[in-house]
Short mmCIF file of C-alpha atoms in Angstrom, two decimals:
data_model
loop_
_atom_site.label_atom_id
_atom_site.label_comp_id
_atom_site.label_asym_id
_atom_site.label_seq_id
_atom_site.Cartn_x
_atom_site.Cartn_y
_atom_site.Cartn_z
CA MET A 267 25.84 7.82 -15.01
CA GLU A 268 23.17 8.49 -12.42
CA THR A 269 23.75 10.04 -8.97
CA TYR A 270 21.51 9.32 -5.92
CA TYR A 271 22.02 11.25 -2.96
CA TYR A 272 20.89 10.40 0.61
CA SER A 273 21.49 12.73 3.38
CA GLN A 274 19.63 10.49 5.89
CA PHE A 275 22.44 7.79 5.36
CA ASN A 276 25.24 10.01 6.42
CA HIS A 277 25.26 11.94 3.08
CA ALA A 278 25.73 8.60 0.99
CA VAL A 279 26.54 9.12 -2.74
CA VAL A 280 25.43 6.32 -4.96
CA ARG A 281 26.56 6.26 -8.67
CA VAL A 282 24.80 4.06 -11.11
CA ALA A 283 25.94 3.23 -14.68
CA LEU A 284 24.55 1.05 -17.41
CA PHE A 285 26.99 -1.04 -19.77
CA ASP A 286 25.93 -2.56 -22.92
CA ASP A 287 27.82 -4.94 -25.34
CA VAL A 288 29.74 -6.34 -22.39
CA THR A 289 32.18 -8.92 -23.78
CA ASN A 290 34.20 -10.01 -20.64
CA ALA A 291 31.56 -11.05 -18.33
CA ALA A 292 33.05 -14.35 -17.50
CA ALA A 293 36.44 -12.46 -16.81
CA ILE A 294 34.72 -10.02 -14.46
CA ARG A 295 32.78 -12.85 -12.54
CA SER A 296 35.90 -14.75 -12.05
CA ARG A 297 37.90 -11.73 -10.95
CA ILE A 298 35.32 -11.09 -8.20
CA VAL A 299 35.53 -14.60 -7.07
CA GLN A 300 39.40 -14.54 -7.10
CA ALA A 301 39.40 -11.13 -5.16
CA ALA A 302 37.14 -12.65 -2.54
CA ARG A 303 39.54 -15.53 -2.15
CA ASN A 304 42.68 -13.67 -2.16
CA LEU A 305 43.95 -13.24 1.53
CA GLY A 306 47.15 -11.19 0.69
CA VAL A 307 47.71 -7.49 0.64
CA ASP A 308 47.36 -7.19 -3.06
CA GLY A 309 43.90 -8.87 -2.48
CA ASN A 310 42.79 -5.48 -0.88
CA THR A 311 43.69 -3.70 -4.18
CA GLU A 312 41.81 -6.45 -6.22
CA ARG A 313 38.91 -6.09 -4.12
CA GLU A 314 38.87 -2.35 -4.37
CA ALA A 315 39.17 -2.69 -8.31
CA VAL A 316 35.80 -4.62 -8.21
CA ASN A 317 34.15 -2.96 -5.31
CA PHE A 318 30.96 -2.40 -6.98
CA ALA A 319 27.54 -4.08 -7.32
CA PHE A 320 27.30 -5.78 -10.73
CA ILE A 321 23.84 -6.42 -11.67
CA ASP A 322 22.61 -8.28 -14.93
CA ALA A 323 20.28 -5.51 -16.44
CA ARG A 324 18.01 -7.86 -17.89
CA LEU A 325 16.47 -8.56 -14.54
CA ILE A 326 15.71 -5.01 -13.55
CA SER A 327 12.28 -3.99 -14.46
CA SER A 328 12.73 0.00 -13.91
CA PRO A 329 14.99 2.41 -12.38
CA LEU A 330 12.63 2.54 -9.44
CA HIS A 331 13.28 -1.31 -9.11
CA LEU A 332 16.96 -0.80 -8.60
CA GLN A 333 16.45 2.50 -6.24
CA THR A 334 14.38 0.40 -3.99
CA ALA A 335 16.79 -2.44 -3.55
CA ILE A 336 19.71 0.24 -3.05
CA TYR A 337 17.42 1.89 -0.36
CA GLN A 338 16.75 -1.37 1.49
CA ALA A 339 20.31 -2.33 1.42
CA LEU A 340 21.48 1.12 2.58
CA LEU A 341 18.84 0.91 5.46
CA SER A 342 20.14 -2.51 6.40
CA GLU A 343 23.62 -1.18 6.68
CA ALA A 344 22.70 1.84 8.71
CA GLN A 345 20.96 -0.56 11.29
CA GLY A 346 23.95 -2.94 11.33
CA GLN A 347 21.70 -5.65 9.92
CA LEU A 348 23.45 -6.83 6.78
CA ARG A 349 22.56 -10.06 5.75
CA THR A 350 25.63 -10.25 3.46
CA LYS A 351 29.29 -8.95 3.44
CA THR A 352 28.94 -5.52 1.99
CA VAL A 353 26.29 -2.92 0.92
CA HIS A 354 27.15 -3.96 -2.64
CA SER A 355 26.33 -7.70 -2.20
CA GLU A 356 23.26 -6.58 -0.09
CA ILE A 357 21.84 -5.14 -3.04
CA LEU A 358 21.85 -8.20 -4.97
CA TRP A 359 20.33 -9.93 -1.99
CA ALA A 360 17.52 -7.32 -1.70
CA LEU A 361 16.76 -7.87 -5.61
CA ASN A 362 15.91 -11.50 -4.97
CA PRO A 363 12.62 -12.78 -3.79
CA THR A 364 14.25 -15.39 -1.51
CA ASN A 365 16.71 -15.38 1.33
CA ASN A 366 19.19 -17.41 -0.47
CA ILE A 367 22.35 -15.37 -0.86
CA THR A 368 24.06 -17.75 -3.25
CA GLU A 369 20.82 -17.79 -5.53
CA ALA A 370 20.76 -13.94 -5.52
CA ILE A 371 24.37 -13.59 -6.78
CA ARG A 372 23.71 -16.15 -9.28
CA ARG A 373 20.56 -14.81 -10.69
CA TYR A 374 20.93 -11.02 -10.17
CA GLY A 375 24.87 -10.69 -10.34
CA VAL A 376 27.08 -10.91 -13.28
CA SER A 377 27.04 -14.31 -14.96
CA ASP A 378 29.20 -15.71 -17.76
CA GLU A 379 26.50 -15.04 -20.40
CA SER A 380 25.70 -11.37 -19.12
CA THR A 381 25.94 -8.78 -21.86
CA THR A 382 24.21 -5.67 -20.29
CA LEU A 383 25.48 -4.70 -16.70
CA ILE A 384 24.23 -2.14 -14.30
CA VAL A 385 27.20 -1.14 -12.08
CA VAL A 386 26.49 0.51 -8.64
CA ARG A 387 28.98 2.24 -6.30
CA VAL A 388 27.95 3.38 -2.73
CA ASP A 389 30.32 5.55 -1.08
CA VAL A 390 30.57 8.23 1.73
CA SER A 391 31.35 10.85 -0.76
CA ASP A 392 31.84 11.24 -4.48
CA THR A 393 34.41 8.64 -5.65
CA PRO A 394 37.08 10.39 -7.86
CA ASP A 395 37.88 8.78 -11.31
CA LEU A 396 34.79 6.51 -10.99
CA GLN A 397 34.17 6.32 -14.68
CA ARG A 398 37.53 5.29 -15.47
CA ARG A 399 37.49 2.70 -12.48
CA MET A 400 34.31 1.06 -14.02
CA CYS A 401 35.64 1.05 -17.51
CA ASP A 402 38.95 -0.70 -16.23
CA VAL A 403 37.03 -3.45 -15.25
CA ILE A 404 34.32 -3.66 -17.89
CA GLN A 405 34.89 -4.29 -21.50
CA GLY A 406 31.73 -2.60 -22.83
CA CYS A 407 29.96 0.42 -23.87
CA MET A 408 28.59 2.94 -21.13
CA VAL A 409 25.14 3.90 -22.31
CA PRO A 410 22.63 6.40 -20.88
CA PHE A 411 20.67 4.79 -18.13
CA GLN A 412 17.26 5.40 -19.81
CA ALA A 413 18.32 2.56 -22.32
CA LEU A 414 17.46 0.10 -19.40
CA VAL A 415 13.97 0.05 -20.53
CA LYS A 416 14.95 -1.85 -23.78
CA MET A 417 17.07 -4.34 -21.96
CA THR A 418 14.39 -5.89 -19.41
CA ASP A 419 13.71 -9.43 -20.00
CA TRP A 420 10.07 -9.47 -18.70
CA SER A 421 9.62 -13.35 -19.18
CA ILE A 422 12.52 -14.21 -16.64
CA ILE A 423 11.16 -11.59 -14.34
CA LYS A 424 7.53 -13.29 -14.61
CA LYS A 425 9.29 -16.52 -14.01
CA HIS A 426 11.06 -15.48 -10.82
CA TYR A 427 8.07 -13.95 -9.33
CA LYS A 428 5.59 -16.51 -10.23
CA LEU A 429 3.64 -14.15 -12.19
CA ASP A 430 2.76 -16.37 -15.24
CA SER A 431 -0.68 -17.32 -14.00
CA GLU A 432 -1.38 -14.18 -11.74
CA SER A 433 -4.88 -12.89 -11.98
CA ALA A 434 -3.77 -9.25 -12.04
CA LEU A 435 -2.00 -9.88 -15.20
CA LYS A 436 -4.93 -11.83 -16.95
CA GLU A 437 -7.14 -8.96 -16.82
CA VAL A 438 -4.79 -6.80 -18.94
CA GLN A 439 -3.59 -9.36 -21.46
CA GLY A 440 -2.79 -7.87 -24.62
CA ASN A 441 -2.05 -4.44 -23.31
CA LEU A 442 1.82 -4.59 -22.98
CA ASP A 443 2.30 -1.30 -21.31
CA ARG A 444 -0.27 -1.98 -18.70
CA GLU A 445 1.03 -5.35 -18.03
CA ARG A 446 4.59 -4.06 -17.56
CA SER A 447 3.43 -1.39 -15.44
CA ILE A 448 1.73 -4.08 -13.02
CA ILE A 449 4.86 -6.37 -13.05
CA ASP A 450 7.03 -3.47 -12.23
CA ASN A 451 4.81 -2.34 -9.30
CA ILE A 452 4.59 -5.94 -7.72
CA VAL A 453 8.39 -6.23 -8.30
CA VAL A 454 9.16 -2.96 -6.71
CA SER A 455 6.80 -3.61 -3.95
CA SER A 456 8.19 -6.92 -3.12
CA VAL A 457 11.74 -5.77 -2.73
CA ALA A 458 10.62 -3.01 -0.52
CA MET A 459 8.77 -5.28 1.70
CA LYS A 460 10.93 -8.52 1.61
CA ASN A 461 11.81 -8.21 5.32
CA VAL A 462 8.18 -8.80 6.45
CA MET A 463 7.13 -11.14 3.71
CA ALA A 464 7.47 -14.02 6.18
CA MET B 1374 31.36 3.04 7.35
CA LEU B 1375 27.77 4.23 6.68
CA SER B 1376 26.41 3.25 9.96
CA SER B 1377 24.56 6.21 11.66
CA SER B 1378 26.07 5.70 15.21
CA SER B 1379 26.82 9.25 15.36
CA SER B 1380 23.41 10.67 14.42
CA LYS B 1381 19.74 9.59 14.60
CA PRO B 1382 18.44 6.61 12.87
CA PRO B 1383 18.10 7.37 9.03
CA THR B 1384 14.35 6.86 9.03
CA GLN B 1385 13.84 9.50 11.80
CA GLN B 1386 16.09 11.82 9.88
CA LEU B 1387 13.64 11.04 6.91
CA LEU B 1388 10.69 11.82 9.07
CA GLN B 1389 12.15 15.15 10.30
CA SER B 1390 12.59 16.33 6.76
CA ALA B 1391 9.05 15.22 5.77
CA ASP B 1392 5.64 17.10 5.63
CA LEU B 1393 3.32 15.94 8.28
CA ILE B 1394 -0.16 15.34 6.58
CA SER B 1395 -2.26 13.86 9.22
CA GLN B 1396 -2.30 12.16 12.56
CA GLY B 1397 -4.49 9.51 13.80
CA ALA B 1398 -4.52 7.42 17.09
CA GLU B 1399 -2.25 4.98 15.65
CA ALA B 1400 -0.14 6.49 13.17
CA LYS B 1401 1.22 9.79 11.62
CA VAL B 1402 1.10 10.18 7.77
CA TYR B 1403 3.79 12.17 5.93
CA LYS B 1404 4.95 13.19 2.37
CA ALA B 1405 8.40 12.53 1.88
CA TYR B 1406 11.15 12.17 -0.72
CA LEU B 1407 13.49 9.17 -0.16
CA ARG B 1408 16.41 10.72 -1.72
CA GLN B 1409 17.46 14.36 -2.34
CA VAL B 1410 19.16 16.05 -5.23
CA SER B 1411 22.56 17.19 -4.28
CA THR B 1412 23.67 20.56 -5.31
CA SER B 1413 27.20 19.68 -5.36
CA CYS B 1414 26.41 16.95 -7.89
CA LEU B 1415 25.25 19.33 -10.49
CA GLY B 1416 28.20 20.27 -12.70
CA PRO B 1417 28.54 21.73 -16.29
CA ASP B 1418 27.69 18.43 -17.87
CA HIS B 1419 24.23 18.21 -16.17
CA GLY B 1420 21.66 19.61 -18.36
CA ALA B 1421 18.72 21.59 -17.47
CA VAL B 1422 16.61 18.45 -17.08
CA LEU B 1423 16.59 17.17 -13.61
CA GLU B 1424 15.08 13.89 -12.92
CA ALA B 1425 11.70 14.50 -11.11
CA LEU B 1426 11.80 12.89 -7.78
CA GLU B 1427 8.56 11.16 -6.85
CA PRO B 1428 7.24 11.48 -3.36
CA VAL B 1429 6.22 8.73 -1.07
CA LEU B 1430 3.60 8.59 1.72
CA LEU B 1431 5.11 7.41 5.11
CA LYS B 1432 2.96 5.77 7.52
CA TYR B 1433 4.76 6.19 10.96
CA ARG B 1434 3.45 3.81 13.45
CA PHE B 1435 4.89 5.88 16.56
CA HIS B 1436 5.86 4.24 19.94
CA LYS B 1437 2.85 3.87 22.05
CA HIS B 1438 4.17 4.61 25.57
CA TYR B 1439 1.28 3.18 27.33
CA ARG B 1440 2.24 -0.27 26.17
CA HIS B 1441 4.81 -2.49 27.38
CA PRO B 1442 8.01 -1.77 25.05
CA SER B 1443 8.29 -5.40 23.69
CA LEU B 1444 4.43 -5.87 23.29
CA ASP B 1445 4.61 -2.21 21.39
CA ALA B 1446 7.57 -3.42 19.28
CA SER B 1447 5.88 -6.63 18.43
CA LEU B 1448 2.57 -5.36 17.70
CA THR B 1449 3.96 -2.57 15.45
CA ARG B 1450 5.90 -5.18 13.57
CA GLN B 1451 2.85 -7.27 12.90
CA ARG B 1452 0.57 -4.41 12.10
CA ILE B 1453 3.16 -3.14 9.32
CA ALA B 1454 3.62 -6.82 8.10
CA GLY B 1455 -0.15 -7.33 7.90
CA GLU B 1456 -0.71 -4.13 5.88
CA ALA B 1457 2.24 -4.75 3.64
CA ARG B 1458 0.97 -8.35 2.92
CA ALA B 1459 -2.71 -7.40 2.30
CA LEU B 1460 -1.31 -4.65 -0.22
CA MET B 1461 0.69 -7.43 -2.06
CA ARG B 1462 -2.13 -9.56 -2.12
CA CYS B 1463 -4.17 -7.05 -3.65
CA MET B 1464 -1.74 -6.17 -6.23
CA ARG B 1465 -1.30 -9.82 -7.25
CA SER B 1466 -5.13 -10.18 -7.52
CA GLY B 1467 -5.54 -6.90 -9.71
CA VAL B 1468 -6.96 -4.73 -6.96
CA ALA B 1469 -6.09 -0.97 -7.35
CA VAL B 1470 -3.95 -0.20 -4.32
CA PRO B 1471 -0.86 1.98 -3.85
CA GLY B 1472 2.40 0.22 -4.26
CA ILE B 1473 4.86 -0.35 -1.52
CA ARG B 1474 8.15 1.66 -1.82
CA MET B 1475 9.84 1.40 1.63
CA VAL B 1476 9.68 -0.63 4.87
CA ASP B 1477 11.67 -0.02 7.95
CA VAL B 1478 10.24 -2.46 10.58
CA ASN B 1479 12.41 -1.25 13.23
CA GLU B 1480 11.27 2.40 13.13
CA GLY B 1481 7.72 1.39 12.47
CA VAL B 1482 7.50 2.92 9.10
CA LEU B 1483 5.61 1.80 5.83
CA GLY B 1484 6.55 3.87 2.69
CA ILE B 1485 3.90 3.58 -0.03
CA GLU B 1486 3.25 5.15 -3.42
CA TRP B 1487 2.14 8.60 -3.37
CA ILE B 1488 -1.39 8.99 -4.87
CA ASP B 1489 -2.18 12.25 -6.63
CA GLY B 1490 -5.62 12.89 -6.24
CA LYS B 1491 -8.49 13.25 -3.87
CA SER B 1492 -10.52 11.12 -1.57
CA VAL B 1493 -13.88 10.10 -2.62
CA ARG B 1494 -15.09 11.63 0.60
CA GLN B 1495 -13.92 14.98 -0.81
CA LEU B 1496 -15.43 14.31 -4.11
CA LEU B 1497 -19.01 13.72 -2.87
CA PRO B 1498 -21.29 16.30 -1.43
CA GLY B 1499 -21.20 16.40 2.23
CA GLY B 1500 -17.53 15.26 2.24
CA ALA B 1501 -15.71 18.52 2.18
CA GLU B 1502 -15.22 18.61 5.99
CA LEU B 1503 -11.63 19.70 6.67
CA GLU B 1504 -9.94 16.38 8.02
CA ASP B 1505 -6.39 16.88 7.99
CA ILE B 1506 -3.51 19.46 8.12
CA SER B 1507 -3.00 19.97 4.40
CA GLU B 1508 -6.59 20.52 3.81
CA LEU B 1509 -6.64 23.16 6.69
CA GLU B 1510 -3.86 25.11 4.59
CA GLU B 1511 -5.89 24.71 1.34
CA ALA B 1512 -9.02 25.96 2.99
CA ASP B 1513 -7.95 29.45 3.00
CA GLU B 1514 -7.45 29.48 -0.79
CA MET B 1515 -10.71 27.57 -1.28
CA ASP B 1516 -12.70 30.03 0.57
CA GLU B 1517 -12.70 32.52 -2.14
CA ILE B 1518 -13.66 30.07 -4.77
CA HIS B 1519 -16.55 28.75 -2.82
CA GLU B 1520 -18.13 32.14 -2.05
CA ASN B 1521 -18.53 32.37 -5.90
CA GLY B 1522 -20.85 29.37 -6.06
CA ALA B 1523 -20.23 25.85 -4.99
CA ALA B 1524 -17.46 24.26 -7.32
CA ASP B 1525 -18.24 20.50 -7.52
CA PRO B 1526 -14.73 18.87 -6.93
CA ILE B 1527 -15.54 15.91 -8.86
CA ALA B 1528 -15.92 18.11 -12.20
CA ASP B 1529 -12.10 18.27 -12.32
CA TYR B 1530 -11.99 14.72 -12.88
CA GLY B 1531 -14.37 13.97 -15.68
CA VAL B 1532 -15.92 11.13 -13.95
CA SER B 1533 -19.52 11.10 -13.20
CA ARG B 1534 -20.80 10.20 -9.69
CA ASP B 1535 -22.46 7.08 -10.97
CA ALA B 1536 -19.46 6.09 -12.85
CA LEU B 1537 -17.33 6.53 -9.76
CA MET B 1538 -19.83 4.17 -7.81
CA VAL B 1539 -19.34 1.38 -10.29
CA MET B 1540 -15.68 1.90 -9.98
CA ILE B 1541 -16.09 1.48 -6.13
CA GLY B 1542 -18.12 -1.73 -6.45
CA VAL B 1543 -15.73 -3.24 -8.90
CA GLU B 1544 -12.54 -2.71 -6.95
CA ILE B 1545 -14.25 -4.02 -3.70
CA ALA B 1546 -15.71 -7.04 -5.56
CA LYS B 1547 -12.11 -7.74 -6.80
CA MET B 1548 -10.78 -7.60 -3.27
CA HIS B 1549 -13.45 -9.90 -1.93
CA LEU B 1550 -13.03 -12.35 -4.71
CA ALA B 1551 -9.41 -12.52 -3.37
CA ASP B 1552 -10.53 -13.17 0.03
CA ILE B 1553 -9.23 -9.82 1.48
CA ILE B 1554 -11.33 -7.95 3.87
CA HIS B 1555 -10.51 -4.11 3.95
CA GLY B 1556 -11.75 -3.63 7.73
CA ASP B 1557 -12.39 0.10 7.36
CA LEU B 1558 -14.29 0.90 4.18
CA THR B 1559 -15.11 4.60 4.07
CA THR B 1560 -15.19 6.99 1.37
CA SER B 1561 -12.08 8.53 3.12
CA ASN B 1562 -10.21 5.41 2.36
CA MET B 1563 -10.76 5.44 -1.58
CA MET B 1564 -9.10 8.02 -3.75
CA LEU B 1565 -9.43 9.17 -7.33
CA ARG B 1566 -6.01 9.43 -9.15
CA LYS B 1567 -5.75 12.78 -11.00
CA GLN B 1568 -4.13 11.83 -14.27
CA THR B 1569 -5.87 8.53 -14.91
CA ASN B 1570 -9.09 9.01 -13.07
CA ASP B 1571 -8.51 5.46 -11.67
CA LEU B 1572 -9.90 4.53 -8.12
CA VAL B 1573 -7.56 3.42 -5.63
CA LEU B 1574 -8.27 1.76 -2.43
CA ILE B 1575 -5.93 2.85 0.49
CA ASP B 1576 -5.16 2.27 4.13
CA PHE B 1577 -5.00 -1.45 4.79
CA GLY B 1578 -3.90 -1.15 8.28
CA LEU B 1579 -6.83 -3.17 9.47
CA ALA B 1580 -7.18 -5.44 6.52
CA TYR B 1581 -7.17 -9.43 6.86
CA HIS B 1582 -7.52 -12.52 5.00
CA SER B 1583 -11.01 -14.33 5.26
CA THR B 1584 -13.31 -16.50 3.06
CA LEU B 1585 -16.36 -15.96 5.45
CA VAL B 1586 -19.46 -14.45 3.79
CA GLU B 1587 -20.03 -12.82 7.22
CA ASP B 1588 -16.79 -10.87 6.89
CA LYS B 1589 -17.46 -9.56 3.37
CA ALA B 1590 -21.07 -8.66 4.32
CA VAL B 1591 -19.78 -6.59 7.30
CA ASP B 1592 -17.18 -4.89 5.15
CA LEU B 1593 -19.96 -3.82 2.74
CA TYR B 1594 -22.13 -2.79 5.77
CA VAL B 1595 -19.48 -0.60 7.24
CA LEU B 1596 -19.24 1.33 3.89
CA GLU B 1597 -23.11 1.66 3.80
CA ARG B 1598 -22.99 3.34 7.28
CA ALA B 1599 -20.13 5.42 6.30
CA PHE B 1600 -22.02 6.82 3.23
CA ALA B 1601 -25.18 7.42 5.12
CA SER B 1602 -23.30 9.20 8.00
CA THR B 1603 -20.96 11.25 5.63
CA HIS B 1604 -22.92 12.26 2.62
CA PRO B 1605 -26.65 13.36 2.64
CA ASP B 1606 -29.00 11.33 0.37
CA SER B 1607 -26.44 8.67 -0.40
CA GLU B 1608 -28.72 5.82 -0.80
CA PRO B 1609 -28.95 5.86 -4.55
CA LEU B 1610 -25.30 6.33 -4.73
CA PHE B 1611 -24.56 3.21 -2.47
CA ALA B 1612 -27.14 1.35 -4.37
CA GLY B 1613 -24.89 1.95 -7.46
CA VAL B 1614 -22.04 0.52 -5.54
CA LEU B 1615 -23.73 -2.72 -4.83
CA SER B 1616 -25.03 -3.18 -8.13
CA ALA B 1617 -21.67 -3.01 -9.75
CA TYR B 1618 -20.37 -5.21 -6.79
CA GLU B 1619 -23.07 -7.69 -7.66
CA LYS B 1620 -22.23 -7.95 -11.42
CA ARG B 1621 -18.64 -8.50 -10.56
CA MET B 1622 -19.12 -11.09 -7.93
CA ARG B 1623 -21.65 -13.14 -10.03
CA LYS B 1624 -22.74 -16.31 -8.36
CA HIS B 1625 -20.98 -15.20 -5.18
CA TRP B 1626 -23.37 -12.18 -4.72
CA LEU B 1627 -26.32 -14.14 -3.62
CA PRO B 1628 -25.06 -15.43 -0.14
CA ILE B 1629 -23.42 -12.07 0.54
CA LYS B 1630 -26.59 -10.31 -0.11
CA LYS B 1631 -28.56 -12.58 2.25
CA ARG B 1632 -25.92 -11.90 4.91
CA LEU B 1633 -25.94 -8.22 4.22
CA ASP B 1634 -29.55 -8.20 4.98
CA ASP B 1635 -29.08 -10.10 8.17
CA VAL B 1636 -26.39 -7.57 9.29
CA ARG B 1637 -28.46 -4.71 8.61
CA LEU B 1638 -31.17 -5.99 10.83
CA ARG B 1639 -29.21 -6.70 13.63
CA GLY B 1640 -26.36 -4.29 13.43
CA ARG B 1641 -22.78 -5.57 13.52
CA LYS B 1642 -21.40 -7.62 16.08
CA ARG B 1643 -24.47 -8.27 18.02
CA SER B 1644 -25.02 -11.89 18.50
CA MET B 1645 -28.69 -13.17 19.01
CA VAL B 1646 -27.39 -16.22 20.85
CA GLY B 1647 -28.63 -15.49 24.33
#
């Protein structure tokens, strides 16, 4: 599990885990939807159980991509300018190139077909028992975060960012490493500057 | 829960712990780390390998108190947006520029990729003038080395001056082909990356979009004047830049060349209309 620490955001502690071979994606998704609807007291326990950002790992081009979205979400929260309900959903919003919240959740969040998930927890201090809480919700195998590099689906990313005919990529056609490094740079930069994209 | 109502805004805190590198009329430039390693998070199961944190460059367009506050806020926001969009266009067009890492419009801060290397100005003769705070600190160490005979800084990079001029010509051509005008082309605004020896164009604070031949010609002219005023006997060097630029621009070169000749004759921004 990765830990990111931010003293400037009231010492926020962000934990990130990567899960492979996820078999209950559909159940997780419906659990999140149900928890959001549940207005009773037990709704709170349910919401707390899924109080994470669930991100489809295929759409993340690098750890930096995720870190940049997390940072912009933390910044929005600190400035009282969240576009979505929680900092976790804000991370999903930050990842999406457009302003459409539903699209962001649909594209970058857990979908019924997801088999690899990144799970992020933002907290004011280290959450006790975090690994158990994550494993309670997800039926899958927690793997080292470095394994992310094998999971990226570059063609979907290119599609979402309309990079299929971009001149920057035409130049380095054939050199896969260079091409992916350029895509990652464009994706990271787009996430960082989304607020001024206009 | 995480709102900083009790303390300073997060970006101000970030700036406080950052290293000031240089200060201009418009902005202060810092080296910073967006996150930290917490010692409390290091337990027995964390091995000796700590993920190396990458620095970022923070460009802080501080409040100008001589401006009306709402004008100041609006202008700062526009400038940041303009710079970020120009960088994005360059990236998509294959021009080598720093990536964007963080944007805080409310505080006027643009965070970009930290480029490890030297500016072209520092790598060419005549450019070793101490321009900013970090160079002043380095100078004391460098004095000893220079006493033993001038060490040519470009030697460290395994790139000849001629090859460097070609790289400059090519990057500017790519930029102009994407209809982006830099607005402040000088040898201080170009860097050579240490490990890859790639050229990177920086500081797009005055950049804008234009298809006009005039704007591209002026962009080149500004660079020509910068070369001449900063580096002695630089005419052959700049000629190398233009030659590589011409090659890359192909059919677009001729109208720009003609305009450049006009601009040279009259000086910039002097209209002959009486």
